[in-house]
XYZ file of C-alpha atoms in Angstrom:
765
model
C -32.289 104.159 20.279
C -33.488 101.470 22.534
C -34.268 103.056 25.948
C -37.088 101.190 27.576
C -36.129 97.964 29.583
C -39.342 96.093 28.261
C -38.412 97.162 24.655
C -34.766 95.824 25.308
C -36.072 92.501 26.539
C -38.270 92.003 23.500
C -35.208 92.830 21.199
C -33.152 90.449 23.246
C -35.743 87.614 22.826
C -35.941 88.381 19.153
C -32.112 87.929 18.703
C -32.165 84.500 20.836
C -35.074 83.189 18.754
C -33.284 83.999 15.620
C -30.150 82.324 16.649
C -31.962 79.227 17.839
C -34.043 79.147 14.646
C -30.807 79.090 12.524
C -29.311 76.267 14.821
C -32.413 74.221 14.385
C -32.467 74.639 10.677
C -29.019 73.784 10.068
C -29.160 70.745 12.607
C -32.330 69.234 10.977
C -34.722 70.474 13.633
C -32.486 69.473 16.538
C -30.125 71.484 18.885
C -27.041 70.186 17.188
C -23.694 69.567 18.676
C -22.133 70.972 21.897
C -19.286 72.776 19.926
C -21.634 74.736 18.051
C -23.312 76.228 21.321
C -19.792 76.634 22.683
C -18.954 78.902 19.710
C -22.094 80.896 20.382
C -21.272 81.263 24.227
C -17.644 82.248 23.506
C -18.680 85.100 21.007
C -21.420 86.442 23.599
C -18.778 86.317 26.342
C -16.093 88.093 24.329
C -18.490 90.747 23.286
C -19.726 91.307 26.766
C -16.263 91.503 28.232
C -15.295 94.097 25.496
C -18.335 96.109 26.171
C -17.551 96.122 29.789
C -13.942 97.128 29.684
C -13.831 99.144 26.444
C -17.135 101.142 27.248
C -17.266 102.870 23.844
C -19.242 106.050 23.618
C -19.580 105.633 19.896
C -19.321 102.052 18.959
C -19.411 102.592 15.168
C -16.545 104.996 15.350
C -14.544 102.783 17.847
C -11.939 100.779 15.793
C -11.792 98.247 18.641
C -15.490 97.349 18.279
C -15.382 97.276 14.613
C -12.490 95.020 14.796
C -14.419 92.747 17.326
C -17.336 92.516 14.872
C -15.237 91.888 11.901
C -13.134 89.216 13.940
C -16.303 87.274 14.842
C -17.510 86.977 11.331
C -14.229 86.088 9.832
C -13.516 83.722 12.651
C -16.368 81.580 11.738
C -15.216 81.342 8.249
C -11.505 80.250 9.490
C -13.272 77.682 11.831
C -15.377 76.131 9.031
C -12.281 75.698 7.065
C -10.552 73.986 9.797
C -13.351 71.587 10.191
C -13.596 70.966 6.478
C -9.850 69.999 6.415
C -10.152 67.811 9.612
C -13.716 66.399 9.212
C -14.949 67.194 5.649
C -18.548 66.029 6.412
C -19.012 68.040 9.642
C -18.990 71.560 8.112
C -21.509 73.715 6.331
C -21.937 74.907 2.754
C -21.301 78.632 2.019
C -24.928 79.552 2.633
C -24.721 77.861 6.015
C -21.288 79.382 6.763
C -22.749 82.990 5.873
C -25.905 82.278 8.152
C -23.668 81.253 11.164
C -21.223 84.169 10.577
C -24.234 86.563 10.538
C -25.436 84.781 13.682
C -22.128 85.518 15.442
C -22.349 89.233 14.226
C -25.722 89.497 15.609
C -24.948 88.185 18.925
C -21.772 90.217 19.176
C -23.813 93.350 18.502
C -26.054 92.792 21.362
C -23.928 94.530 24.068
C -23.667 97.598 21.783
C -27.322 98.001 20.944
C -27.499 101.258 22.693
C -26.160 102.750 19.515
C -29.317 103.150 17.305
C -27.659 101.947 14.110
C -26.134 98.896 15.644
C -29.675 98.029 17.030
C -31.143 98.415 13.668
C -28.435 96.157 12.006
C -28.922 93.519 14.783
C -32.778 93.593 14.076
C -32.338 93.514 10.323
C -29.882 90.509 10.710
C -32.061 88.625 12.978
C -35.009 89.105 10.528
C -32.973 87.855 7.571
C -31.714 84.774 9.513
C -35.190 83.930 10.817
C -36.691 84.188 7.240
C -33.864 81.985 5.704
C -34.352 79.458 8.484
C -38.174 79.170 7.826
C -37.798 79.214 4.042
C -35.113 76.658 3.800
C -36.378 73.966 6.241
C -39.274 71.702 6.724
C -38.947 71.182 10.588
C -41.843 72.149 12.895
C -39.357 73.488 15.467
C -38.005 75.979 13.081
C -41.694 76.942 12.249
C -42.556 77.425 15.862
C -39.384 79.745 16.157
C -40.668 81.669 13.185
C -44.014 82.236 14.674
C -42.605 83.198 17.998
C -40.162 85.561 16.344
C -43.086 87.155 14.377
C -45.026 87.885 17.434
C -41.949 89.197 19.118
C -41.126 91.462 16.071
C -44.697 92.942 16.094
C -44.330 93.525 19.834
C -40.879 95.262 19.435
C -42.387 97.508 16.565
C -45.225 98.408 18.714
C -42.995 99.335 21.859
C -40.373 101.044 19.813
C -43.009 103.289 18.247
C -44.523 103.954 21.432
C -41.284 104.816 23.024
C -40.485 106.984 20.278
C -43.784 109.085 20.572
C -43.721 109.078 24.413
C -42.422 112.717 24.535
C -45.123 113.963 22.168
C -48.192 113.319 24.349
C -49.882 116.194 25.976
C -48.887 116.899 29.694
C -50.672 114.786 32.032
C -51.278 111.884 29.465
C -50.354 108.357 30.502
C -47.702 107.110 28.145
C -46.620 103.749 29.496
C -46.126 100.917 27.023
C -49.063 98.483 26.839
C -47.147 95.440 28.216
C -50.270 93.482 29.143
C -51.497 93.775 25.434
C -48.296 92.783 23.919
C -48.009 89.815 26.445
C -51.640 88.805 25.644
C -50.934 88.927 21.909
C -47.892 86.885 22.285
C -49.658 84.228 24.374
C -52.543 84.134 21.771
C -50.274 83.815 18.783
C -48.291 81.020 20.318
C -51.503 79.102 21.231
C -52.848 79.468 17.786
C -49.577 78.162 16.381
C -49.569 75.249 18.595
C -53.261 74.474 17.891
C -52.546 74.783 13.989
C -49.598 72.390 14.284
C -51.455 69.968 16.524
C -54.169 69.818 13.881
C -52.163 69.683 10.743
C -49.381 67.668 12.208
C -45.637 68.195 11.923
C -45.095 66.406 8.674
C -47.007 69.094 6.434
C -44.346 71.660 6.423
C -43.536 73.265 2.977
C -40.320 74.179 1.418
C -39.975 77.566 -0.096
C -36.884 78.899 -2.278
C -36.018 75.412 -3.405
C -32.869 75.654 -5.344
C -32.166 79.159 -4.223
C -28.516 78.289 -3.644
C -26.770 76.204 -6.301
C -24.980 74.038 -3.792
C -28.197 73.011 -2.080
C -30.554 72.710 -4.835
C -28.817 73.280 -8.165
C -27.786 70.658 -10.838
C -24.253 71.976 -11.614
C -22.543 72.465 -8.227
C -22.140 69.826 -5.610
C -20.424 69.516 -2.129
C -19.962 66.797 0.288
C -21.418 68.873 3.128
C -24.514 69.694 1.258
C -27.894 68.744 2.876
C -30.661 68.684 0.248
C -31.215 69.050 -3.449
C -30.369 67.399 -6.767
C -26.652 67.981 -7.051
C -25.495 67.761 -3.519
C -22.813 65.595 -2.536
C -20.652 62.932 -4.234
C -22.798 59.984 -3.178
C -25.783 60.911 -1.171
C -28.759 63.385 -0.709
C -30.655 64.068 2.381
C -32.929 61.241 3.499
C -36.541 61.523 4.102
C -39.467 59.014 4.069
C -39.375 58.782 0.240
C -36.729 56.994 -1.793
C -36.551 59.733 -4.251
C -34.671 62.094 -1.941
C -32.461 59.302 -0.113
C -29.522 57.861 -1.959
C -26.995 58.242 -4.472
C -27.087 60.682 -7.263
C -24.260 59.231 -9.417
C -24.509 55.775 -11.057
C -20.849 55.421 -11.342
C -20.581 54.160 -7.854
C -22.316 50.870 -8.698
C -20.108 50.028 -11.639
C -17.114 48.964 -9.880
C -18.005 45.378 -9.450
C -20.730 42.853 -8.885
C -22.463 43.046 -5.489
C -21.124 40.878 -2.729
C -23.400 38.433 -1.063
C -23.746 38.404 2.861
C -21.413 35.161 2.961
C -18.842 36.944 0.876
C -18.883 39.892 3.143
C -18.074 37.913 6.350
C -15.335 35.920 4.577
C -13.659 38.997 3.319
C -13.820 40.674 6.690
C -12.781 37.627 8.989
C -10.787 35.640 6.324
C -11.685 32.205 5.043
C -12.510 29.518 7.639
C -10.075 26.912 8.547
C -11.197 23.331 7.402
C -10.298 20.928 10.085
C -9.355 17.398 8.790
C -10.414 15.603 12.108
C -13.854 15.440 13.725
C -14.501 17.338 16.799
C -16.062 15.643 19.790
C -17.715 18.562 21.574
C -21.137 19.773 20.850
C -22.877 22.502 22.858
C -26.319 23.867 21.972
C -26.992 27.331 23.197
C -30.794 27.414 23.936
C -31.849 24.821 26.452
C -34.631 23.601 24.197
C -31.929 22.234 21.651
C -29.401 20.976 23.994
C -27.417 18.353 22.368
C -25.136 15.705 24.112
C -21.299 16.972 24.446
C -20.179 13.981 22.565
C -22.586 13.915 19.709
C -21.825 15.830 16.453
C -24.426 18.501 15.716
C -25.619 18.110 12.135
C -24.290 20.769 9.800
C -26.869 23.159 8.127
C -27.322 22.575 4.484
C -27.981 26.291 3.839
C -24.744 27.890 2.565
C -23.514 30.885 4.816
C -25.411 29.670 7.892
C -22.379 28.217 9.433
C -19.562 30.143 10.937
C -16.296 28.903 12.089
C -14.352 30.274 14.814
C -10.993 29.260 13.236
C -10.152 31.513 10.447
C -7.209 31.807 8.127
C -4.895 34.794 9.163
C -4.480 36.280 5.783
C -3.705 39.955 4.976
C -6.694 41.771 4.379
C -7.111 44.573 1.620
C -9.775 46.843 3.243
C -10.572 50.180 1.596
C -11.434 53.275 3.241
C -15.101 54.128 3.710
C -14.317 57.452 1.770
C -13.110 55.551 -1.273
C -15.521 56.240 -4.089
C -14.630 52.943 -5.698
C -15.764 50.758 -2.722
C -19.296 52.354 -1.844
C -21.076 51.327 1.492
C -23.200 48.209 1.533
C -25.920 50.164 2.747
C -26.876 53.353 4.632
C -28.703 53.985 7.928
C -30.603 57.202 8.659
C -31.300 57.597 12.464
C -29.787 57.337 15.728
C -26.520 55.266 16.154
C -24.814 53.175 17.439
C -27.163 50.610 16.006
C -26.877 46.705 15.875
C -28.490 45.176 12.819
C -29.010 41.388 12.960
C -28.820 39.181 9.817
C -28.170 35.799 10.942
C -29.059 33.800 14.264
C -26.788 31.051 15.479
C -28.267 28.821 18.308
C -25.873 25.812 18.178
C -22.181 25.368 18.584
C -20.177 22.286 18.134
C -16.817 23.742 19.756
C -15.604 25.360 16.560
C -18.495 26.128 14.380
C -21.659 28.262 15.045
C -24.588 26.885 13.336
C -27.984 28.228 12.542
C -31.045 26.414 13.485
C -32.959 24.671 10.662
C -36.467 25.261 12.095
C -38.168 27.938 14.393
C -41.387 28.503 16.297
C -41.995 32.120 15.349
C -45.371 33.262 14.234
C -45.644 34.465 10.550
C -45.356 38.095 9.631
C -48.537 39.889 9.509
C -49.604 42.667 7.051
C -51.555 45.529 8.447
C -52.379 49.094 6.996
C -52.199 52.090 9.294
C -53.614 55.117 7.549
C -53.409 53.510 4.186
C -49.677 52.737 4.892
C -48.705 48.957 4.744
C -46.660 47.665 7.510
C -45.430 44.184 8.162
C -45.626 43.406 11.987
C -43.115 41.141 13.870
C -44.213 39.257 16.839
C -42.455 41.149 19.727
C -44.829 40.574 22.797
C -43.586 43.289 25.054
C -46.029 44.889 27.423
C -46.392 48.673 27.200
C -45.000 49.419 30.711
C -41.683 47.670 29.687
C -41.348 49.577 26.361
C -39.441 52.846 26.905
C -39.922 54.303 23.278
C -40.051 53.259 19.752
C -37.206 53.939 17.511
C -37.426 54.287 13.643
C -34.483 54.016 11.196
C -34.341 54.144 7.477
C -32.191 51.696 5.620
C -31.043 52.142 1.956
C -29.358 49.109 0.347
C -26.647 49.986 -2.052
C -24.154 47.106 -2.545
C -25.335 44.071 -0.773
C -26.805 41.065 -2.107
C -28.819 39.454 0.526
C -32.401 38.322 1.141
C -32.004 39.074 4.776
C -33.588 42.125 6.410
C -30.908 43.875 8.632
C -33.029 44.168 11.754
C -32.395 46.260 15.054
C -32.906 44.489 18.317
C -36.490 43.899 19.310
C -37.851 44.527 15.762
C -41.571 45.592 15.819
C -42.319 46.094 12.038
C -40.919 47.158 8.900
C -42.246 48.391 5.552
C -41.099 49.355 1.977
C -43.285 52.173 0.634
C -46.242 50.896 -1.288
C -45.436 47.391 -1.004
C -48.453 45.508 0.437
C -48.022 41.988 -0.890
C -48.010 39.341 1.890
C -45.995 37.016 -0.201
C -43.121 39.555 -0.551
C -41.641 38.825 3.062
C -41.453 35.790 5.235
C -39.304 34.168 7.906
C -36.139 32.224 7.018
C -35.396 28.947 8.469
C -33.787 30.305 11.632
C -36.701 32.763 12.232
C -35.106 35.841 10.835
C -37.208 38.132 8.553
C -36.308 37.910 4.850
C -37.544 39.086 1.390
C -38.908 36.101 -0.778
C -36.789 37.245 -3.917
C -33.205 36.409 -4.452
C -31.919 39.813 -2.928
C -33.073 43.239 -1.788
C -32.978 45.461 -4.923
C -30.491 48.223 -4.909
C -31.791 51.768 -3.878
C -34.586 50.126 -1.968
C -35.616 52.264 1.168
C -36.910 50.402 4.075
C -38.275 51.842 7.227
C -37.918 49.705 10.334
C -39.278 50.240 13.783
C -37.966 48.735 17.060
C -38.759 48.808 20.759
C -36.026 50.264 23.161
C -35.988 48.978 26.832
C -34.075 50.901 29.537
C -31.689 49.319 31.887
C -33.940 49.934 34.976
C -36.637 47.783 33.184
C -34.163 44.780 32.708
C -33.085 45.129 36.343
C -36.754 45.347 37.713
C -38.407 42.698 39.761
C -40.452 41.467 36.717
C -37.463 40.888 34.544
C -35.567 39.194 37.404
C -38.436 36.881 38.235
C -38.974 35.921 34.460
C -35.180 35.320 34.113
C -35.133 33.198 37.157
C -38.075 31.010 35.960
C -36.364 30.632 32.637
C -33.050 29.163 34.167
C -32.300 25.745 32.944
C -28.983 24.380 33.942
C -27.252 22.062 31.453
C -26.301 18.544 32.535
C -22.734 17.785 33.478
C -22.075 15.841 30.266
C -23.166 18.697 28.039
C -21.261 21.553 29.813
C -17.508 22.573 29.933
C -16.204 22.350 33.469
C -13.711 25.286 33.271
C -16.301 27.560 31.697
C -18.744 26.666 34.194
C -16.422 27.325 37.010
C -15.500 30.662 35.495
C -19.204 31.612 35.185
C -19.971 30.714 38.738
C -17.085 32.667 39.894
C -17.877 35.870 38.142
C -21.494 35.788 39.371
C -20.701 34.717 42.948
C -22.904 36.670 45.444
C -25.211 38.090 42.882
C -28.974 37.628 42.345
C -29.980 35.492 39.597
C -31.177 37.815 36.787
C -29.930 40.595 34.679
C -27.401 41.427 37.413
C -25.514 38.119 36.634
C -25.760 38.786 32.849
C -24.379 42.107 33.250
C -21.499 40.821 35.424
C -20.475 38.337 32.592
C -20.699 40.923 30.063
C -18.738 43.630 32.160
C -16.035 40.997 32.850
C -15.276 40.447 29.128
C -15.280 44.061 28.442
C -13.095 45.197 31.032
C -10.530 42.100 31.243
C -10.074 41.080 27.597
C -8.839 42.831 24.417
C -10.556 43.015 21.176
C -8.198 41.983 18.375
C -9.501 41.702 14.889
C -6.863 39.284 13.645
C -7.361 35.844 15.253
C -4.277 34.095 16.454
C -5.792 30.654 16.876
C -4.455 27.820 14.870
C -6.198 24.828 13.534
C -4.671 22.710 16.102
C -6.715 24.071 18.815
C -9.448 21.780 19.972
C -11.700 24.170 21.741
C -11.210 28.010 20.657
C -13.457 29.373 23.376
C -11.367 27.923 26.289
C -8.141 29.310 24.666
C -9.749 32.574 24.317
C -11.072 32.724 27.851
C -8.201 31.228 29.764
C -5.039 31.621 27.596
C -4.907 34.488 25.029
C -7.630 36.785 26.362
C -7.849 38.546 23.224
C -9.477 37.937 19.947
C -12.160 38.997 17.409
C -15.773 39.768 18.276
C -17.215 36.446 17.457
C -14.861 34.778 20.084
C -16.308 37.572 22.626
C -20.010 36.616 21.798
C -19.543 32.909 21.546
C -17.663 33.014 25.032
C -20.408 35.083 26.600
C -23.140 32.794 25.255
C -21.548 29.835 26.686
C -20.854 31.457 30.127
C -24.311 32.392 30.445
C -25.649 28.990 29.133
C -23.338 27.559 31.952
C -25.626 29.582 34.361
C -28.873 28.392 32.797
C -29.822 31.361 30.674
C -31.306 31.223 27.400
C -28.793 32.961 24.940
C -27.750 32.734 21.386
C -25.072 34.438 19.142
C -26.143 36.683 16.313
C -24.307 38.362 13.492
C -25.012 41.249 11.264
C -23.734 44.864 11.156
C -22.721 47.545 13.358
C -23.714 51.218 12.418
C -20.620 52.988 13.968
C -21.214 56.624 15.376
C -17.699 57.455 14.225
C -18.894 57.116 10.630
C -22.017 59.426 11.126
C -22.188 61.971 8.463
C -23.441 65.312 9.989
C -24.206 66.716 6.638
C -26.922 64.038 5.615
C -27.473 62.659 9.189
C -26.681 59.084 7.579
C -24.181 56.379 8.510
C -22.598 54.315 5.820
C -22.136 50.705 6.714
C -19.385 48.819 4.921
C -18.112 45.236 4.958
C -15.738 46.197 7.771
C -18.750 46.840 9.981
C -19.798 43.227 10.204
C -20.196 42.214 13.787
C -21.173 39.513 16.298
C -23.013 39.962 19.578
C -25.314 37.999 22.024
C -28.971 37.967 22.602
C -30.648 36.849 25.895
C -34.270 35.803 26.469
C -36.447 34.815 29.367
C -39.427 33.562 27.126
C -37.887 32.525 23.672
C -39.913 35.240 22.161
C -38.413 38.538 22.924
C -34.551 38.624 22.748
C -32.652 41.394 24.343
C -29.158 42.478 22.932
C -25.897 42.069 24.914
C -22.645 43.692 23.892
C -19.535 41.902 25.299
C -17.000 43.306 22.845
C -15.176 46.400 24.120
C -15.346 49.310 21.783
C -19.051 48.568 20.813
C -22.181 50.251 22.320
C -25.803 49.398 22.213
C -28.455 52.066 21.321
C -29.880 53.462 24.435
C -33.246 55.339 24.807
C -33.455 58.932 24.559
C -33.004 60.891 27.630
C -35.477 63.434 29.007
C -33.840 66.904 29.788
C -33.771 66.079 33.498
C -32.107 62.768 32.813
C -29.632 64.378 30.443
C -28.678 66.912 33.307
C -28.486 63.973 35.852
C -26.174 62.086 33.362
C -24.042 65.212 32.828
C -23.658 65.880 36.504
C -22.833 62.236 37.135
C -20.278 62.253 34.524
C -18.813 65.457 35.657
C -18.648 63.985 39.262
C -16.985 60.727 38.112
C -14.485 62.794 36.167
C -13.665 64.962 39.101
C -13.250 61.874 41.295
C -10.773 60.239 38.793
C -8.896 63.626 38.389
C -9.012 64.828 41.917
C -5.186 65.379 42.243
C -4.998 67.883 39.346
C -8.196 69.602 40.304
C -6.938 70.022 43.851
C -3.836 71.663 42.526
C -5.756 73.861 40.205
C -8.266 74.816 43.059
C -5.157 75.785 45.337
C -3.656 77.785 42.462
C -6.990 79.498 41.673
C -7.345 80.311 45.423
C -3.809 81.663 45.680
C -4.228 83.754 42.479
C -7.557 85.184 43.901
C -6.043 86.259 47.222
C -2.927 87.624 45.678
C -4.397 88.882 42.526
C -3.372 92.499 43.197
C 0.139 91.673 43.868
C 0.387 89.355 40.970
C -1.073 91.888 38.702
C 1.450 94.553 39.995
C 4.226 92.165 39.107
C 2.951 91.322 35.680
C 2.353 95.060 34.992
C 5.901 95.983 36.187
C 7.339 93.336 33.856
C 5.273 94.644 31.067
C 6.313 98.218 31.736
C 9.899 97.302 31.673
C 10.207 94.677 28.870
C 7.011 94.313 26.851
C 6.837 97.395 24.641
C 8.060 97.930 21.095
C 8.238 101.050 18.817
C 9.207 104.702 19.280
C 9.768 106.986 22.330
C 6.211 108.001 21.928
C 4.868 104.538 22.115
C 7.082 103.879 25.220
C 5.439 106.841 27.102
C 2.029 105.897 26.047
C 2.426 102.160 26.994
C 3.427 103.297 30.530
C 0.229 105.437 30.821
C -1.871 102.702 29.428
C -0.557 100.266 32.089
C -1.318 102.816 34.814
C -4.874 103.085 33.479
C -5.261 99.267 33.453
C -3.947 98.919 37.122
C -6.307 101.722 38.295
C -9.114 99.645 36.587
C -8.108 96.537 38.238
C -7.979 98.369 41.676
C -11.405 99.665 41.009
C -10.434 103.302 40.476
C -11.069 103.834 36.637
C -10.141 107.360 35.273
C -13.153 109.435 35.018
C -14.499 110.494 31.598
C -13.655 114.052 30.689
C -10.531 114.275 32.976
C -7.246 114.556 31.228
C -4.506 111.895 31.940
C -1.959 114.519 33.425
C -4.564 115.826 35.857
C -5.915 112.484 36.866
C -2.385 111.148 37.428
C -1.504 114.019 39.513
C -4.430 113.643 41.647
C -4.132 109.874 42.338
C -0.388 109.761 42.535
C 1.622 111.922 44.943
C 4.220 112.811 44.257
C 4.432 112.248 40.677
C 7.310 113.151 38.580
C 6.903 116.266 36.535
C 9.090 114.946 33.907
C 6.713 112.022 33.259
C 3.724 114.520 33.153
C 5.534 116.561 30.620
C 6.559 113.505 28.673
C 2.873 112.265 28.481
C 1.664 115.648 27.537
C 4.190 115.726 24.625
C 3.243 112.110 23.546
C -0.527 113.023 23.492
C -0.611 116.451 22.276
C 2.584 117.365 20.471
C 2.966 114.868 17.523
C 5.252 117.353 15.420
C 7.691 118.489 18.025
C 10.642 116.711 18.904
C 11.022 114.695 22.302
C 12.359 116.869 25.091
C 14.081 113.787 26.648
C 16.591 111.313 25.507
C 15.926 107.693 24.931
C 17.538 106.570 28.238
C 15.806 109.487 30.210
C 12.402 108.438 28.896
C 13.023 104.779 30.080
C 14.131 105.935 33.657
C 11.276 108.475 33.908
C 8.630 105.831 32.949
C 10.027 103.013 35.242
C 10.247 105.644 38.100
C 6.798 107.015 37.537
C 5.222 103.549 37.333
C 6.948 102.413 40.524
C 5.555 105.484 42.352
C 2.167 104.992 40.963
C 2.129 101.286 42.187
C 3.253 102.326 45.729
C 0.894 105.295 46.076
C -2.278 104.821 48.144
C -5.488 104.339 46.361
C -7.332 107.766 45.649
C -10.281 108.570 47.808
C -13.637 108.751 46.271
C -15.588 111.934 46.367
C -18.143 110.475 48.681
C -15.455 109.664 51.270
C -13.810 112.903 50.741
C -16.866 115.049 51.257
C -17.651 112.830 54.454
C -14.179 113.620 56.074
C -14.704 117.389 55.296
C -18.006 117.323 56.999
């Protein structure tokens, strides 16, 4: 039996460490989702409340305690089945379900660990969970949890043994637990573990028990929720830095049809373009360096697929679901989402058609080797103080025929493992990275790294001054008067810089509606003006083009880009990958102050940019700010709820009496014996609410006679019969029992609270 507080704290720390290790193991080294921790909190709260109010003397023989432990185990399996039916890829495999169910059992057993056998069960469960977590994962955070748990376990064994033999020491011998030695050993072990990880790195973890469970490592059983192995999942296995463990395991997904090209994907998504018979007279070039006269026709690019018309045929589209096995994703993204992946750059616009440039000034790609690993560097001249962090993603190409490399904003470098030929990659005519073969081969895994810049950096004095220096207003003939007027109206009173850029973006996100089906006809001369001033709804390419033209009227260097959007709604929690299908093609805007580094801008509502990871303090601030905004927006119901809570708190005793009276009169079912016992149980509940619990060892009849004067002797006789005379017939009729119970409960409610023994002795003295 655990008696010493120091031993209890070590035991508690072991359980918490094991629970954290399991969570990290099933969440790929991260903390996981909030609802998983909500389940842990609910289990702990329910167990603690039951321990407080039930106060079992022998938990293993108490059916209520055993029912609670069984319920928390079975409840998780029920929850997993519900998740599987609603979100098939958000649940866990059977071994994961068993681990989490045992975690719930371990946490629910903590309040009852005064029972030696329950404490031993909790310890063994934590040991099993920690061992499975360490053996079945390759994440350094789980390894650290395992080391901490091992040290805590040794300390717990030492203190438990010391506590057990404390009564066997000779009289006068000091028998305190060596807490200092245990603490010193713990600190040294953690320090040695941190040193070892720092020297060896976090990428050299090993995997033990591979294939221990058939659904995660076998070759005959598969499941869509699986996370690693040979036969796991219908389409994918877990992605790492190697292609061998990242991608489809069944070849049939590639046999449906020939691969679509990038040009076909856009036409299938947005419908075929409208071919206008008459020549347009407007021509607007987005970057100032390539400004064309408004009444001159911009030459059409000869490269197929580099032009995009804003007027599309409004045809019925037959789009298939992402989960349709016959229509696999174009490629997969492993890493944080949402993510914009650019494939084409448009820097000219003639009023209807977006056109790519036929030349660029970007420096060539540079091949470097870092620790023997080849990387292709992109020129992205951002200073260190402006880079918040570097983000890495893995791309696996499945069913897309293109030589363009989908690139995140501010691409820094990319690589394909073991590819170190400089002639394998280059820049397209518009300056976008491409592979020099016809298309990227299927099952190719590419690592891309990009820079993230925080919003405060874009609003800083440096960025503001750079944007102000880059402003180049178009001449009157090359601009659109209505668009220019709207741009100045939206930015009136704002300092030139990112504030004006953000104001234009926010206006389109809040005042316009994203509609994927275009309603524009071929008779429209200038689709952007129709979108801005008439329809105020349209697809994403109208949002992007309108935003770029508004910024161009203010003198900022902007361009429209197209590519793909890795939607977080399609994120697979089992494989931590996001499928990208043809429905995920997207248009957005990029802004630059030097023509070299382009910052993304998302004007279409419903789409978000990838933001830098927040520190724990920033997460706390963001959570507090979100809670504050929610409270402000819902102040009326919150005020009503607060008033109700205050009233309930003040009048809790009276409300409880009313509820208990109603329960005594109406909420009982069964025999006459159950009717009497139900009233007795309600009396004990009311006494507990009032802070006068029936003492242990005192019979109910004696207790009710002491705390309720005068009490009906008929009720005392009825309770004695119900408790101690199961074989004798009831001395009262059914109607008499109901009357006696109601009168006794009314008398009990109106009786003054009994005096405690301390106050009674004080009065006698």
